[in-house]
Amino acid sequence: MSAMDETTIGQLVGAELKARGVRPESFRQIAGRLLGLSILHREDSAIERQLYDDAVRIEGLLNDYFEAAGFRLFHERHQNYFRLYPPGARAPGLPDEDDAVVVEAVRARLSADFVATCLALRLLYNEGLRQGSINERNEALVTVEHLNATLTAHMRRSLPPKTAREKLFADLKRARLIDYRADPQVEDADALIAVRGTVLQFVADSAVDALLSQAQKPAPAPMPEETGDEA
């Protein structure tokens, strides 16, 4: 077979896009957002709504495209979003890959505050589910004070001070885990935060179970004080 007879990946992708009625520019934007942010959520903007609808039409192509590079794509149809996991990442809702090669370069470097707050957000969302207080946007509305109290009770830490807190909340919003009013009142204990349903798929059940199990363990008994030998 000559080189001219070979079909390139680009040609295969182009043919599939044409068959599904999706523009190449849209495909590039979909792939770019998933690789850059790891998530594409239909409810976030008019642009993402169009991109999500296009992604649904070419879901099979996207799965094949990312799978070839070792990534895994998860589609949460009930909440209308796609989330992309890098090679070797443990993905809630997807089976573990024993032979997966972990690519550290594409994994986000998550701060201790980010990880702890994600766990707290998952606990608060679970609480909202139990109480039946999830709104029509699949969000649990909580106050900053409630979030801070949950961190204190379960992780023995509190939200960072103002500047670091602003960055933390911005990172959580960028990951599509929360929504909140972009104003300087992040120090206000009564300020509301919307915990998004995407946290269910971001924080694994096993992580929550381990946290709750650790919290139920009795505190270790204090060591007896050492006494010197009496003369």
Short mmCIF file of C-alpha atoms in Angstrom, two decimals:
data_model
loop_
_atom_site.label_atom_id
_atom_site.label_comp_id
_atom_site.label_asym_id
_atom_site.label_seq_id
_atom_site.Cartn_x
_atom_site.Cartn_y
_atom_site.Cartn_z
CA MET A 1 0.00 0.00 0.00
CA SER A 2 1.42 3.37 -0.94
CA ALA A 3 1.57 6.33 1.43
CA MET A 4 -1.16 8.02 -0.60
CA ASP A 5 -3.52 5.10 0.16
CA GLU A 6 -3.09 5.37 3.95
CA THR A 7 -5.87 6.93 5.96
CA THR A 8 -4.73 9.36 8.62
CA ILE A 9 -6.30 9.83 12.05
CA GLY A 10 -7.28 13.32 10.98
CA GLN A 11 -9.17 11.97 8.00
CA LEU A 12 -10.98 9.40 10.15
CA VAL A 13 -11.94 12.07 12.68
CA GLY A 14 -13.02 14.43 9.91
CA ALA A 15 -15.22 11.79 8.30
CA GLU A 16 -16.92 10.98 11.60
CA LEU A 17 -17.50 14.65 12.37
CA LYS A 18 -19.05 15.19 8.94
CA ALA A 19 -21.30 12.16 9.40
CA ARG A 20 -22.49 13.48 12.78
CA GLY A 21 -22.91 17.08 11.63
CA VAL A 22 -20.26 18.50 13.99
CA ARG A 23 -17.75 21.13 12.86
CA PRO A 24 -14.00 20.44 13.31
CA GLU A 25 -13.73 23.72 15.26
CA SER A 26 -16.27 22.41 17.75
CA PHE A 27 -14.36 19.15 18.14
CA ARG A 28 -11.16 21.07 18.88
CA GLN A 29 -12.91 23.20 21.49
CA ILE A 30 -14.43 20.13 23.15
CA ALA A 31 -11.09 18.35 23.32
CA GLY A 32 -9.34 21.51 24.50
CA ARG A 33 -11.77 22.13 27.35
CA LEU A 34 -11.66 18.52 28.52
CA LEU A 35 -7.86 18.43 28.44
CA GLY A 36 -7.55 21.86 30.04
CA LEU A 37 -10.30 21.74 32.68
CA SER A 38 -11.14 18.00 32.76
CA ILE A 39 -14.85 18.82 32.59
CA LEU A 40 -17.44 20.06 30.10
CA HIS A 41 -20.73 21.02 31.76
CA ARG A 42 -23.81 21.93 29.75
CA GLU A 43 -25.24 24.31 32.35
CA ASP A 44 -22.21 26.61 32.63
CA SER A 45 -22.73 28.85 29.59
CA ALA A 46 -24.34 29.07 26.17
CA ILE A 47 -21.04 28.08 24.58
CA GLU A 48 -20.65 25.01 26.78
CA ARG A 49 -24.27 24.07 26.10
CA GLN A 50 -23.55 23.93 22.36
CA LEU A 51 -20.26 22.11 22.89
CA TYR A 52 -21.89 19.58 25.22
CA ASP A 53 -24.67 18.88 22.70
CA ASP A 54 -22.05 18.38 19.99
CA ALA A 55 -20.05 16.11 22.34
CA VAL A 56 -23.12 13.93 22.88
CA ARG A 57 -23.42 13.49 19.11
CA ILE A 58 -19.79 12.34 18.82
CA GLU A 59 -19.47 10.56 22.18
CA GLY A 60 -18.20 7.36 20.57
CA LEU A 61 -15.52 9.27 18.66
CA LEU A 62 -14.43 11.12 21.82
CA ASN A 63 -14.16 7.87 23.77
CA ASP A 64 -11.99 6.30 21.06
CA TYR A 65 -9.91 9.46 20.65
CA PHE A 66 -9.04 9.79 24.34
CA GLU A 67 -8.79 6.04 24.98
CA ALA A 68 -6.03 5.80 22.38
CA ALA A 69 -3.91 8.07 24.64
CA GLY A 70 -4.86 6.27 27.85
CA PHE A 71 -7.45 8.79 29.06
CA ARG A 72 -10.94 7.83 30.17
CA LEU A 73 -14.06 9.86 29.51
CA PHE A 74 -17.04 9.72 31.87
CA HIS A 75 -20.47 10.97 30.84
CA GLU A 76 -22.89 11.90 33.61
CA ARG A 77 -26.10 12.10 31.61
CA HIS A 78 -28.39 13.02 34.49
CA GLN A 79 -26.38 16.15 35.30
CA ASN A 80 -25.26 16.85 31.72
CA TYR A 81 -21.49 16.85 31.93
CA PHE A 82 -18.43 15.00 30.69
CA ARG A 83 -15.33 14.53 32.86
CA LEU A 84 -11.94 13.40 31.54
CA TYR A 85 -9.53 11.35 33.67
CA PRO A 86 -5.80 11.11 32.92
CA PRO A 87 -4.02 7.76 32.55
CA GLY A 88 -3.82 5.85 35.83
CA ALA A 89 -6.31 8.04 37.69
CA ARG A 90 -8.92 6.35 39.84
CA ALA A 91 -12.29 7.39 38.49
CA PRO A 92 -15.50 7.06 40.54
CA GLY A 93 -18.07 5.22 38.46
CA LEU A 94 -15.43 3.60 36.24
CA PRO A 95 -13.54 0.33 36.85
CA ASP A 96 -9.94 0.56 38.00
CA GLU A 97 -7.27 -0.23 35.43
CA ASP A 98 -4.67 -2.50 37.01
CA ASP A 99 -2.23 -2.10 34.14
CA ALA A 100 -2.73 1.64 33.65
CA VAL A 101 0.37 3.76 33.35
CA VAL A 102 0.24 6.72 35.69
CA VAL A 103 1.18 9.92 33.90
CA GLU A 104 2.00 12.37 36.68
CA ALA A 105 2.60 15.26 34.29
CA VAL A 106 -1.09 15.52 33.42
CA ARG A 107 -2.33 15.20 36.98
CA ALA A 108 -3.21 18.36 38.81
CA ARG A 109 -1.09 19.16 41.82
CA LEU A 110 -3.79 19.50 44.45
CA SER A 111 -3.14 21.37 47.67
CA ALA A 112 -4.03 19.93 51.06
CA ASP A 113 -6.70 22.65 51.42
CA PHE A 114 -8.22 21.69 48.06
CA VAL A 115 -8.35 17.97 48.92
CA ALA A 116 -9.77 18.52 52.40
CA THR A 117 -12.40 20.97 51.12
CA CYS A 118 -13.45 18.56 48.36
CA LEU A 119 -14.10 15.90 51.01
CA ALA A 120 -16.09 18.38 53.07
CA LEU A 121 -18.11 19.41 50.02
CA ARG A 122 -18.94 15.77 49.30
CA LEU A 123 -20.12 15.29 52.90
CA LEU A 124 -22.29 18.39 52.64
CA TYR A 125 -23.78 17.24 49.34
CA ASN A 126 -24.55 13.84 50.86
CA GLU A 127 -26.25 15.69 53.72
CA GLY A 128 -28.35 17.61 51.22
CA LEU A 129 -29.37 14.37 49.54
CA ARG A 130 -30.45 12.86 52.85
CA GLN A 131 -32.45 15.96 53.74
CA GLY A 132 -34.00 16.26 50.28
CA SER A 133 -32.73 19.83 49.95
CA ILE A 134 -30.98 19.53 46.57
CA ASN A 135 -32.35 22.22 44.25
CA GLU A 136 -33.44 21.94 40.61
CA ARG A 137 -29.86 22.60 39.48
CA ASN A 138 -28.61 19.58 41.44
CA GLU A 139 -26.92 21.87 43.98
CA ALA A 140 -26.74 21.88 47.76
CA LEU A 141 -26.68 25.42 49.16
CA VAL A 142 -24.47 25.77 52.24
CA THR A 143 -22.98 28.69 54.11
CA VAL A 144 -19.26 29.36 54.44
CA GLU A 145 -19.73 28.82 58.18
CA HIS A 146 -21.25 25.36 57.61
CA LEU A 147 -18.41 24.42 55.28
CA ASN A 148 -15.84 25.59 57.80
CA ALA A 149 -17.58 23.68 60.61
CA THR A 150 -17.55 20.50 58.50
CA LEU A 151 -13.83 20.90 57.85
CA THR A 152 -13.21 21.41 61.57
CA ALA A 153 -15.34 18.44 62.64
CA HIS A 154 -14.05 15.89 60.14
CA MET A 155 -10.62 17.08 59.03
CA ARG A 156 -9.51 19.09 62.08
CA ARG A 157 -8.66 22.06 59.89
CA SER A 158 -10.36 25.28 58.85
CA LEU A 159 -10.66 27.36 55.72
CA PRO A 160 -7.54 29.39 54.96
CA PRO A 161 -7.46 33.18 55.42
CA LYS A 162 -8.87 35.61 52.89
CA THR A 163 -6.32 35.65 50.05
CA ALA A 164 -5.71 31.91 50.12
CA ARG A 165 -9.46 31.32 50.50
CA GLU A 166 -10.20 33.35 47.38
CA LYS A 167 -7.75 31.20 45.40
CA LEU A 168 -9.18 27.99 46.89
CA PHE A 169 -12.75 28.94 45.98
CA ALA A 170 -11.65 30.00 42.49
CA ASP A 171 -9.93 26.63 41.97
CA LEU A 172 -13.02 24.77 43.19
CA LYS A 173 -15.22 26.81 40.87
CA ARG A 174 -12.85 26.19 37.95
CA ALA A 175 -13.16 22.46 38.64
CA ARG A 176 -16.96 22.91 38.45
CA LEU A 177 -17.40 21.71 42.04
CA ILE A 178 -18.95 24.87 43.49
CA ASP A 179 -20.56 28.09 42.41
CA TYR A 180 -20.67 31.31 44.38
CA ARG A 181 -20.97 35.04 43.95
CA ALA A 182 -17.67 36.49 42.79
CA ASP A 183 -17.33 39.23 45.39
CA PRO A 184 -14.88 40.03 48.16
CA GLN A 185 -17.14 38.64 50.87
CA VAL A 186 -15.54 35.18 51.08
CA GLU A 187 -14.85 35.92 54.74
CA ASP A 188 -18.58 36.32 55.41
CA ALA A 189 -19.74 33.31 57.42
CA ASP A 190 -23.30 33.68 56.05
CA ALA A 191 -22.23 33.79 52.38
CA LEU A 192 -23.81 31.00 50.36
CA ILE A 193 -21.93 28.43 48.31
CA ALA A 194 -23.63 26.10 45.85
CA VAL A 195 -22.10 22.62 46.06
CA ARG A 196 -22.60 21.11 42.62
CA GLY A 197 -23.61 17.53 41.93
CA THR A 198 -20.35 17.04 40.05
CA VAL A 199 -18.70 16.48 43.44
CA LEU A 200 -20.30 13.01 43.56
CA GLN A 201 -18.17 11.89 40.66
CA PHE A 202 -15.10 13.85 41.70
CA VAL A 203 -14.78 12.43 45.22
CA ALA A 204 -14.99 8.65 45.44
CA ASP A 205 -17.34 6.90 47.87
CA SER A 206 -14.33 5.02 49.25
CA ALA A 207 -12.67 8.30 50.27
CA VAL A 208 -15.79 9.38 52.16
CA ASP A 209 -16.13 5.95 53.81
CA ALA A 210 -12.50 6.04 54.92
CA LEU A 211 -12.94 9.54 56.37
CA LEU A 212 -16.09 8.59 58.30
CA SER A 213 -14.52 5.34 59.50
CA GLN A 214 -11.50 7.21 60.82
CA ALA A 215 -13.74 9.71 62.59
CA GLN A 216 -15.59 6.88 64.39
CA LYS A 217 -12.43 5.38 65.85
CA PRO A 218 -11.99 6.15 69.54
CA ALA A 219 -9.21 8.51 70.42
CA PRO A 220 -6.10 6.73 71.68
CA ALA A 221 -5.78 6.53 75.46
CA PRO A 222 -3.26 8.96 76.90
CA MET A 223 0.11 7.48 77.75
CA PRO A 224 0.74 7.14 81.47
CA GLU A 225 3.13 9.66 82.84
CA GLU A 226 6.60 8.37 83.50
CA THR A 227 7.72 8.46 87.08
CA GLY A 228 11.22 8.30 88.33
CA ASP A 229 12.43 5.59 90.69
CA GLU A 230 12.05 6.58 94.29
CA ALA A 231 15.12 6.49 96.42
#
